[in-house]
CSV table of C-alpha atoms in Angstrom, one decimal:
chain,number,residue,atom,x,y,z
A,135,UNK,CA,138.1,126.1,97.8
A,136,UNK,CA,135.8,129.0,98.9
A,137,UNK,CA,136.6,132.4,97.3
A,138,UNK,CA,139.1,130.9,94.8
A,139,UNK,CA,138.9,131.7,91.1
A,140,UNK,CA,139.2,128.6,89.1
A,141,UNK,CA,140.4,128.3,85.4
A,142,UNK,CA,139.6,125.1,83.6
A,143,UNK,CA,141.8,123.2,81.3
A,144,UNK,CA,139.4,121.0,79.3
A,145,UNK,CA,141.0,118.1,77.4
A,146,UNK,CA,139.2,117.4,74.1
A,147,UNK,CA,139.4,113.7,73.3
A,148,UNK,CA,135.9,113.0,72.1
A,149,UNK,CA,132.4,114.6,71.6
A,150,UNK,CA,131.6,114.7,75.3
A,151,UNK,CA,134.0,117.6,76.1
A,152,UNK,CA,131.2,120.2,76.2
A,153,UNK,CA,129.1,118.1,78.6
A,154,UNK,CA,132.2,117.4,80.8
A,155,UNK,CA,133.0,121.1,80.8
A,156,UNK,CA,129.5,122.1,81.9
A,157,UNK,CA,129.8,119.6,84.8
A,158,UNK,CA,133.2,121.1,85.7
A,159,UNK,CA,131.6,124.6,86.0
A,160,UNK,CA,128.8,123.2,88.2
A,161,UNK,CA,131.4,121.4,90.4
A,162,UNK,CA,133.3,124.7,90.8
A,163,UNK,CA,130.2,126.5,91.9
A,164,UNK,CA,129.2,123.6,94.2
A,165,UNK,CA,132.6,124.0,95.9
A,166,UNK,CA,131.9,127.6,96.6
A,167,UNK,CA,134.5,128.9,94.1
A,168,UNK,CA,134.2,131.1,91.0
A,169,UNK,CA,134.6,130.1,87.4
A,170,UNK,CA,137.3,132.2,85.7
A,171,UNK,CA,137.5,130.8,82.2
A,172,UNK,CA,138.5,127.8,80.1
A,173,UNK,CA,141.1,126.7,77.6
A,174,UNK,CA,140.2,123.7,75.4
A,175,UNK,CA,143.1,121.5,74.6
A,176,UNK,CA,142.9,118.9,71.8
A,177,UNK,CA,144.9,115.9,72.9
A,178,UNK,CA,146.5,113.9,70.1
A,179,UNK,CA,149.3,112.4,72.3
A,180,UNK,CA,149.6,112.6,76.1
A,181,UNK,CA,152.8,114.0,77.4
A,182,UNK,CA,153.9,111.6,80.2
A,183,UNK,CA,155.4,114.5,82.2
A,184,UNK,CA,152.8,117.2,81.9
A,185,UNK,CA,149.9,115.6,80.0
A,186,UNK,CA,149.8,118.7,77.8
A,187,UNK,CA,152.3,119.5,75.0
A,188,UNK,CA,154.9,122.2,75.3
A,189,UNK,CA,153.1,124.5,72.9
A,190,UNK,CA,149.8,124.4,74.8
A,191,UNK,CA,151.6,125.0,78.1
A,192,UNK,CA,153.4,128.0,76.7
A,193,UNK,CA,150.1,129.4,75.4
A,194,UNK,CA,148.4,128.8,78.8
A,195,UNK,CA,151.4,130.4,80.7
A,196,UNK,CA,151.2,133.5,78.6
A,197,UNK,CA,147.4,133.8,78.9
A,198,UNK,CA,147.4,133.4,82.7
A,199,UNK,CA,150.6,135.4,83.5
A,200,UNK,CA,150.1,137.6,86.6
A,201,UNK,CA,146.7,136.2,87.4
A,202,UNK,CA,145.9,134.7,90.8
A,203,UNK,CA,144.1,131.5,89.7
A,204,UNK,CA,143.7,127.9,90.6
A,205,UNK,CA,144.0,125.6,87.6
A,206,UNK,CA,141.5,122.8,87.3
A,207,UNK,CA,142.5,120.0,84.9
A,208,UNK,CA,139.1,118.5,84.1
A,209,UNK,CA,140.4,114.9,84.1
A,210,UNK,CA,142.8,112.9,86.2
A,211,UNK,CA,146.4,113.7,86.5
A,212,UNK,CA,149.2,111.5,87.9
A,213,UNK,CA,151.1,112.9,91.0
A,214,UNK,CA,154.1,113.7,88.8
A,215,UNK,CA,151.9,115.5,86.1
A,216,UNK,CA,150.3,117.6,88.8
A,217,UNK,CA,153.6,118.8,90.1
A,218,UNK,CA,155.2,119.3,86.7
A,219,UNK,CA,152.2,121.2,85.3
A,220,UNK,CA,152.2,123.5,88.4
A,221,UNK,CA,155.9,124.3,87.9
A,222,UNK,CA,155.4,124.9,84.2
A,223,UNK,CA,152.7,127.4,85.0
A,224,UNK,CA,154.9,129.5,87.3
A,225,UNK,CA,153.9,127.7,90.5
A,226,UNK,CA,150.1,128.1,90.1
A,227,UNK,CA,148.0,125.7,92.1
A,228,UNK,CA,146.9,122.8,89.9
A,229,UNK,CA,144.2,120.4,90.9
A,230,UNK,CA,142.4,117.7,88.9
A,231,UNK,CA,138.7,116.7,88.8
A,232,UNK,CA,139.1,114.1,91.6
A,233,UNK,CA,140.6,116.7,94.0
A,234,UNK,CA,137.7,119.0,93.3
A,235,UNK,CA,135.1,116.3,93.9
A,236,UNK,CA,136.8,115.4,97.2
A,237,UNK,CA,136.7,119.0,98.2
A,238,UNK,CA,132.9,119.1,97.7
A,239,UNK,CA,132.5,115.8,99.5
A,240,UNK,CA,134.3,117.3,102.5
A,241,UNK,CA,131.9,120.3,102.4
A,242,UNK,CA,128.8,118.1,102.2
A,243,UNK,CA,129.6,115.3,104.7
A,244,UNK,CA,127.6,115.7,107.9
A,245,UNK,CA,127.3,112.3,109.5
A,246,UNK,CA,130.3,110.7,111.3
A,247,UNK,CA,130.4,107.9,108.8
A,248,UNK,CA,130.4,110.3,105.9
A,249,UNK,CA,133.2,112.3,107.4
A,250,UNK,CA,135.3,109.1,107.9
A,251,UNK,CA,134.7,108.1,104.3
A,252,UNK,CA,135.7,111.5,102.9
A,253,UNK,CA,138.9,111.5,105.0
A,254,UNK,CA,139.8,108.0,103.9
A,255,UNK,CA,139.3,108.9,100.2
A,256,UNK,CA,141.3,112.1,100.6
A,257,UNK,CA,144.2,110.3,102.3
A,258,UNK,CA,144.3,107.5,99.7
A,259,UNK,CA,144.5,110.1,97.0
A,260,UNK,CA,147.1,112.2,98.8
A,261,UNK,CA,149.4,109.4,99.7
A,262,UNK,CA,151.1,108.9,96.3
A,263,UNK,CA,151.2,112.6,95.8
A,264,UNK,CA,153.1,113.5,98.9
A,265,UNK,CA,156.5,113.7,97.3
A,266,UNK,CA,155.6,116.7,95.2
A,267,UNK,CA,153.8,118.8,97.8
A,268,UNK,CA,156.5,121.4,97.9
A,269,UNK,CA,157.6,123.6,100.7
A,270,UNK,CA,155.0,122.3,103.2
A,271,UNK,CA,156.7,118.9,103.3
A,272,UNK,CA,160.3,119.9,102.1
A,273,UNK,CA,161.8,120.5,105.5
A,274,UNK,CA,164.3,118.6,107.7
A,275,UNK,CA,163.0,116.0,110.1
A,276,UNK,CA,165.7,117.2,112.5
A,277,UNK,CA,168.5,115.3,114.4
A,278,UNK,CA,171.7,113.6,113.4
A,279,UNK,CA,171.8,111.2,110.4
A,280,UNK,CA,168.9,112.7,108.4
A,281,UNK,CA,169.0,111.7,104.7
A,282,UNK,CA,168.6,115.1,103.2
A,283,UNK,CA,166.1,117.9,102.9
A,284,UNK,CA,162.6,116.7,103.2
A,285,UNK,CA,163.2,113.0,103.2
A,286,UNK,CA,162.8,112.2,106.9
A,287,UNK,CA,159.8,114.5,107.2
A,288,UNK,CA,158.3,112.9,104.1
A,289,UNK,CA,158.7,109.4,105.6
A,290,UNK,CA,157.1,110.7,108.8
A,291,UNK,CA,154.1,112.1,106.8
A,292,UNK,CA,153.8,108.8,104.9
A,293,UNK,CA,153.9,106.7,108.0
A,294,UNK,CA,151.3,108.9,109.7
A,295,UNK,CA,149.0,108.7,106.7
A,296,UNK,CA,149.4,104.9,106.5
A,297,UNK,CA,148.5,104.6,110.2
A,298,UNK,CA,145.5,106.9,109.8
A,299,UNK,CA,144.2,105.0,106.7
A,300,UNK,CA,144.4,101.7,108.6
A,301,UNK,CA,142.5,103.3,111.5
A,302,UNK,CA,139.8,104.7,109.2
A,303,UNK,CA,139.4,101.3,107.4
A,304,UNK,CA,138.9,99.6,110.8
A,305,UNK,CA,136.3,102.1,111.9
A,306,UNK,CA,134.4,101.9,108.6
A,307,UNK,CA,134.5,98.0,108.7
A,308,UNK,CA,132.7,98.1,112.1
A,309,UNK,CA,130.2,100.6,110.7
A,310,UNK,CA,129.6,98.4,107.7
A,311,UNK,CA,129.1,95.4,110.0
A,312,UNK,CA,126.5,97.3,112.0
A,313,UNK,CA,124.7,98.4,108.8
A,314,UNK,CA,124.7,94.8,107.7
A,315,UNK,CA,123.0,93.7,110.9
A,316,UNK,CA,120.4,96.5,110.4
A,317,UNK,CA,119.7,95.3,106.9
A,318,UNK,CA,119.4,91.7,108.0
A,319,UNK,CA,117.0,92.7,110.8
A,320,UNK,CA,114.8,94.6,108.3
A,321,UNK,CA,114.7,91.6,106.0
A,322,UNK,CA,113.9,89.3,108.9
A,323,UNK,CA,111.0,91.7,109.9
A,324,UNK,CA,109.7,91.8,106.3
A,325,UNK,CA,110.4,95.5,105.8
A,326,UNK,CA,110.7,96.3,102.1
A,327,UNK,CA,113.2,98.9,101.1
A,328,UNK,CA,113.2,101.2,98.1
A,329,UNK,CA,116.4,103.2,97.1
A,330,UNK,CA,116.6,106.4,95.2
A,331,UNK,CA,119.8,106.2,93.0
A,332,UNK,CA,121.0,108.1,90.0
A,333,UNK,CA,123.1,110.9,88.7
A,334,UNK,CA,123.8,113.8,90.9
A,335,UNK,CA,121.4,116.8,90.9
A,336,UNK,CA,118.5,114.9,89.2
A,337,UNK,CA,116.1,115.7,92.1
A,338,UNK,CA,116.3,112.6,94.3
A,339,UNK,CA,116.0,114.5,97.5
A,340,UNK,CA,113.1,116.5,96.1
A,341,UNK,CA,111.4,113.2,95.2
A,342,UNK,CA,112.0,111.8,98.7
A,343,UNK,CA,110.3,114.9,100.2
A,344,UNK,CA,107.4,114.7,97.7
A,345,UNK,CA,106.7,111.0,98.4
A,346,UNK,CA,107.2,110.9,102.2
A,347,UNK,CA,106.4,114.5,103.3
A,348,UNK,CA,109.9,114.7,104.7
A,349,UNK,CA,111.9,118.0,104.8
A,350,UNK,CA,115.3,116.8,103.6
A,351,UNK,CA,117.8,119.5,102.5
A,352,UNK,CA,117.4,120.3,98.8
A,353,UNK,CA,119.8,122.4,96.8
A,354,UNK,CA,120.4,122.9,93.0
A,355,UNK,CA,124.0,121.8,93.2
A,356,UNK,CA,126.1,118.7,92.4
A,357,UNK,CA,126.5,116.3,95.4
A,358,UNK,CA,124.1,118.3,97.6
A,359,UNK,CA,123.3,115.1,99.4
A,360,UNK,CA,126.2,112.9,100.5
A,361,UNK,CA,124.9,111.1,103.6
A,362,UNK,CA,122.0,108.6,103.0
A,363,UNK,CA,118.6,109.6,104.4
A,364,UNK,CA,115.8,107.1,105.1
A,365,UNK,CA,112.1,107.9,105.6
A,366,UNK,CA,108.9,105.9,105.8
A,367,UNK,CA,106.8,105.6,102.7
A,368,UNK,CA,103.2,104.4,102.9
A,369,UNK,CA,101.4,103.1,99.8
A,370,UNK,CA,97.9,101.6,99.9
A,371,UNK,CA,98.2,101.0,103.7
A,372,UNK,CA,101.6,99.3,103.5
A,373,UNK,CA,104.8,100.7,104.9
A,374,UNK,CA,108.1,100.8,103.0
A,375,UNK,CA,111.5,102.4,103.7
A,376,UNK,CA,112.7,104.9,101.1
A,377,UNK,CA,116.4,105.8,101.1
A,378,UNK,CA,118.1,108.7,99.3
A,379,UNK,CA,121.7,108.1,98.3
A,380,UNK,CA,124.8,110.0,97.1
A,381,UNK,CA,124.6,110.9,93.4
A,382,UNK,CA,126.9,109.6,90.7
A,383,UNK,CA,128.9,111.4,88.0
A,384,UNK,CA,130.4,110.1,84.8
A,385,UNK,CA,134.0,108.9,85.0
A,386,UNK,CA,133.8,109.0,88.8
A,387,UNK,CA,137.1,107.4,90.0
A,388,UNK,CA,136.7,103.9,91.2
A,389,UNK,CA,138.4,104.6,94.5
A,390,UNK,CA,135.8,107.3,95.3
A,391,UNK,CA,133.0,104.8,94.7
A,392,UNK,CA,134.7,102.3,96.9
A,393,UNK,CA,135.1,104.9,99.6
A,394,UNK,CA,131.4,105.3,99.8
A,395,UNK,CA,130.5,101.7,99.3
A,396,UNK,CA,129.4,101.2,102.9
A,397,UNK,CA,127.0,104.1,102.6
A,398,UNK,CA,125.7,102.6,99.3
A,399,UNK,CA,125.1,99.2,100.9
A,400,UNK,CA,121.5,100.2,101.6
A,401,UNK,CA,121.0,100.8,97.8
A,402,UNK,CA,122.8,97.7,96.8
A,403,UNK,CA,120.6,95.5,99.0
A,404,UNK,CA,117.3,97.2,98.4
A,405,UNK,CA,114.2,95.4,97.2
A,406,UNK,CA,113.6,98.0,94.5
A,407,UNK,CA,115.7,100.8,93.1
A,408,UNK,CA,114.3,104.0,91.5
A,409,UNK,CA,116.9,105.2,89.0
A,410,UNK,CA,116.2,109.0,88.8
A,411,UNK,CA,117.2,110.9,85.6
A,412,UNK,CA,116.8,114.5,84.6
A,413,UNK,CA,114.3,114.5,81.7
A,414,UNK,CA,115.5,117.9,80.6
A,415,UNK,CA,119.2,116.9,80.6
A,416,UNK,CA,121.4,114.2,79.0
A,417,UNK,CA,119.3,111.4,80.6
A,418,UNK,CA,120.8,108.6,78.4
A,419,UNK,CA,124.3,109.3,79.8
A,420,UNK,CA,122.9,109.7,83.3
A,421,UNK,CA,121.2,106.3,83.0
A,422,UNK,CA,124.2,104.6,81.5
A,423,UNK,CA,126.5,106.1,84.1
A,424,UNK,CA,124.2,105.0,87.0
A,425,UNK,CA,123.8,101.4,85.7
A,426,UNK,CA,127.6,101.1,85.0
A,427,UNK,CA,128.4,102.3,88.5
A,428,UNK,CA,125.9,100.1,90.2
A,429,UNK,CA,127.0,97.0,88.3
A,430,UNK,CA,130.6,97.6,89.2
A,431,UNK,CA,129.4,97.1,92.8
A,432,UNK,CA,127.5,93.9,92.0
A,433,UNK,CA,124.1,95.5,92.1
A,434,UNK,CA,121.4,93.0,91.1
A,435,UNK,CA,118.1,94.3,92.5
A,436,UNK,CA,115.1,95.1,90.2
A,437,UNK,CA,114.7,98.8,89.3
A,438,UNK,CA,112.4,101.3,87.7
A,439,UNK,CA,113.6,104.2,85.6
A,440,UNK,CA,112.1,107.5,86.8
A,441,UNK,CA,112.3,110.6,84.5
A,442,UNK,CA,112.1,113.6,86.8
A,443,UNK,CA,111.6,117.2,85.7
A,444,UNK,CA,109.4,116.1,82.8
A,445,UNK,CA,108.0,119.7,82.8
A,446,UNK,CA,111.4,120.7,81.4
A,447,UNK,CA,111.6,118.0,78.6
A,448,UNK,CA,111.2,118.9,75.0
A,449,UNK,CA,107.7,118.4,73.7
A,450,UNK,CA,108.8,116.0,71.0
A,451,UNK,CA,110.7,113.8,73.5
A,452,UNK,CA,109.4,110.3,73.6
A,453,UNK,CA,110.6,108.1,76.5
A,454,UNK,CA,110.3,104.3,76.5
A,455,UNK,CA,106.8,103.1,77.7
A,456,UNK,CA,108.2,101.5,80.9
A,457,UNK,CA,109.9,104.7,82.1
A,458,UNK,CA,107.8,106.8,84.5
A,459,UNK,CA,107.6,110.5,83.8
A,460,UNK,CA,107.1,112.8,86.9
A,461,UNK,CA,107.8,116.2,88.2
A,462,UNK,CA,108.8,115.9,91.9
A,463,UNK,CA,108.8,119.6,92.3
A,464,UNK,CA,105.2,120.0,91.1
A,465,UNK,CA,103.9,116.7,92.3
A,466,UNK,CA,103.0,115.4,88.9
A,467,UNK,CA,103.0,111.6,88.2
A,468,UNK,CA,103.5,110.6,91.8
A,469,UNK,CA,100.3,108.6,92.0
A,470,UNK,CA,101.4,106.5,89.0
A,471,UNK,CA,104.9,106.1,90.5
A,472,UNK,CA,103.5,104.8,93.8
A,473,UNK,CA,101.3,102.4,91.9
A,474,UNK,CA,104.3,101.1,89.9
A,475,UNK,CA,106.4,100.7,93.1
A,476,UNK,CA,103.5,98.8,94.8
A,477,UNK,CA,103.1,96.6,91.7
A,478,UNK,CA,106.8,95.8,91.6
A,479,UNK,CA,106.9,94.7,95.2
A,480,UNK,CA,103.3,93.2,95.4
A,481,UNK,CA,104.4,89.7,94.2
A,482,UNK,CA,106.5,89.5,97.3
A,483,UNK,CA,103.4,89.7,99.5
A,484,UNK,CA,100.5,87.4,100.1
A,485,UNK,CA,96.9,88.6,100.7
A,486,UNK,CA,95.3,86.3,103.2
A,487,UNK,CA,92.2,86.0,105.5
A,488,UNK,CA,93.1,84.9,109.0
A,489,UNK,CA,91.1,83.6,111.9
A,490,UNK,CA,92.8,83.9,115.3
A,491,UNK,CA,91.0,82.2,118.3
A,492,UNK,CA,91.1,84.3,121.4
A,493,UNK,CA,93.0,81.4,123.1
A,494,UNK,CA,95.8,82.0,120.6
A,495,UNK,CA,95.8,85.9,120.8
A,496,UNK,CA,99.1,86.1,122.6
A,497,UNK,CA,100.9,83.9,120.1
A,498,UNK,CA,99.5,85.9,117.2
A,499,UNK,CA,100.5,89.2,118.9
A,500,UNK,CA,104.1,88.1,118.8
A,501,UNK,CA,103.8,87.8,115.0
A,502,UNK,CA,101.6,90.9,114.4
A,503,UNK,CA,104.5,93.2,113.5
A,504,UNK,CA,105.2,91.0,110.5
A,505,UNK,CA,101.9,91.7,108.7
A,506,UNK,CA,99.8,94.6,107.5
A,507,UNK,CA,96.3,94.3,108.8
A,508,UNK,CA,93.8,95.7,106.3
A,509,UNK,CA,90.6,94.9,108.2
A,510,UNK,CA,89.8,93.4,111.6
A,511,UNK,CA,86.4,92.2,112.9
A,512,UNK,CA,85.5,90.3,116.1
A,513,UNK,CA,83.2,87.4,116.8
A,514,UNK,CA,82.4,85.3,119.8
A,515,UNK,CA,85.2,82.9,118.9
A,516,UNK,CA,88.0,85.1,117.8
A,517,UNK,CA,89.3,87.7,115.4
A,518,UNK,CA,88.8,87.7,111.6
A,519,UNK,CA,91.6,89.5,109.9
A,520,UNK,CA,92.3,90.5,106.3
A,521,UNK,CA,96.1,90.9,106.1
A,522,UNK,CA,99.0,91.2,103.7
A,523,UNK,CA,101.9,88.9,104.7
A,524,UNK,CA,105.5,89.0,103.3
A,525,UNK,CA,106.0,85.8,101.3
A,526,UNK,CA,108.9,84.6,103.5
A,527,UNK,CA,106.8,84.8,106.6
A,528,UNK,CA,103.7,83.0,105.2
A,529,UNK,CA,104.5,79.7,106.9
A,530,UNK,CA,104.3,81.3,110.4
A,531,UNK,CA,100.7,82.3,109.7
A,532,UNK,CA,99.6,78.9,108.3
A,533,UNK,CA,97.7,77.9,111.5
A,534,UNK,CA,95.5,81.0,111.2
A,535,UNK,CA,94.6,80.7,107.5
A,536,UNK,CA,91.0,80.4,106.7
């Protein structure tokens, strides 16, 4: 969508129209396009053919006559509504919110898995809309016995898309299987995972960098991070894995969530989730949207609510006591956050004093990667070790307990 000028049609059905409009402008800018204006349309009754009523369409057609604009309907249109609305507006390009989000996803995907997921989501969205794509698909397939202009070519396009969708689903299923094996291996090895989840552009990547010293790409834009990023996080001598994930958005279509389900598996199966909200924004909606999205994917892990950008919050804002206020950009509140992360996971570990005779040193060495050794001293008979052991591995160290 780069260099396009985008004009927004903002349906008004409830009090959230202004917030949705602000997100639409941010989405346009994230796609590299320019915002050209807005028409608010109060919706009393949806027109099945064009969504908007004839009077509103006439007003819009007159307002935009002669202008080279792309029309963004800030909601979801059916394939027929998209085509009919475009024709009613003198052939102007009409897209809906999902199309715009998919465009941003295509810009942001860098990993092979991310690109596969974006392509799959795009093809699933395009497939039912093929019939109305206009001249690009309205051509003869060629040869004797064709069924009319566009029909044979249309079937060819549909068959090609069905085949490609099946191929992408198979590739992603294999990727999901590999990711599952990695998750199982981490659990077996006692590696604890923490996932950063939440609304888009709340500062999750900035927080990952602040906690781990990583240099992950950060940008003030919606969906700046699409592919998951994992880094090592050390707290009080113990190692954890911290994963940054794709952000959510209100009313994100279910099929988009499903398309990125394999990427989000790391968050769904984490030991602890940090739900990051923007303290200076509409954080209640952000939290509600995040929890709703996670629960739709059967998420059940414990979580902490982290209010980022607290330096931008109103002075009279009072957050619940169990929420953690930080500023990842300025490093404020990170000590408390690490403490709360450790406390949340601490019950899953056992602090123990071990004695390993030298005769058993090789057997202990095979288990050593499962524990965190805090202190080691040596005597004539063996090693004395103060260690932290994952609860599920405690039985393996019973012979060495003092």
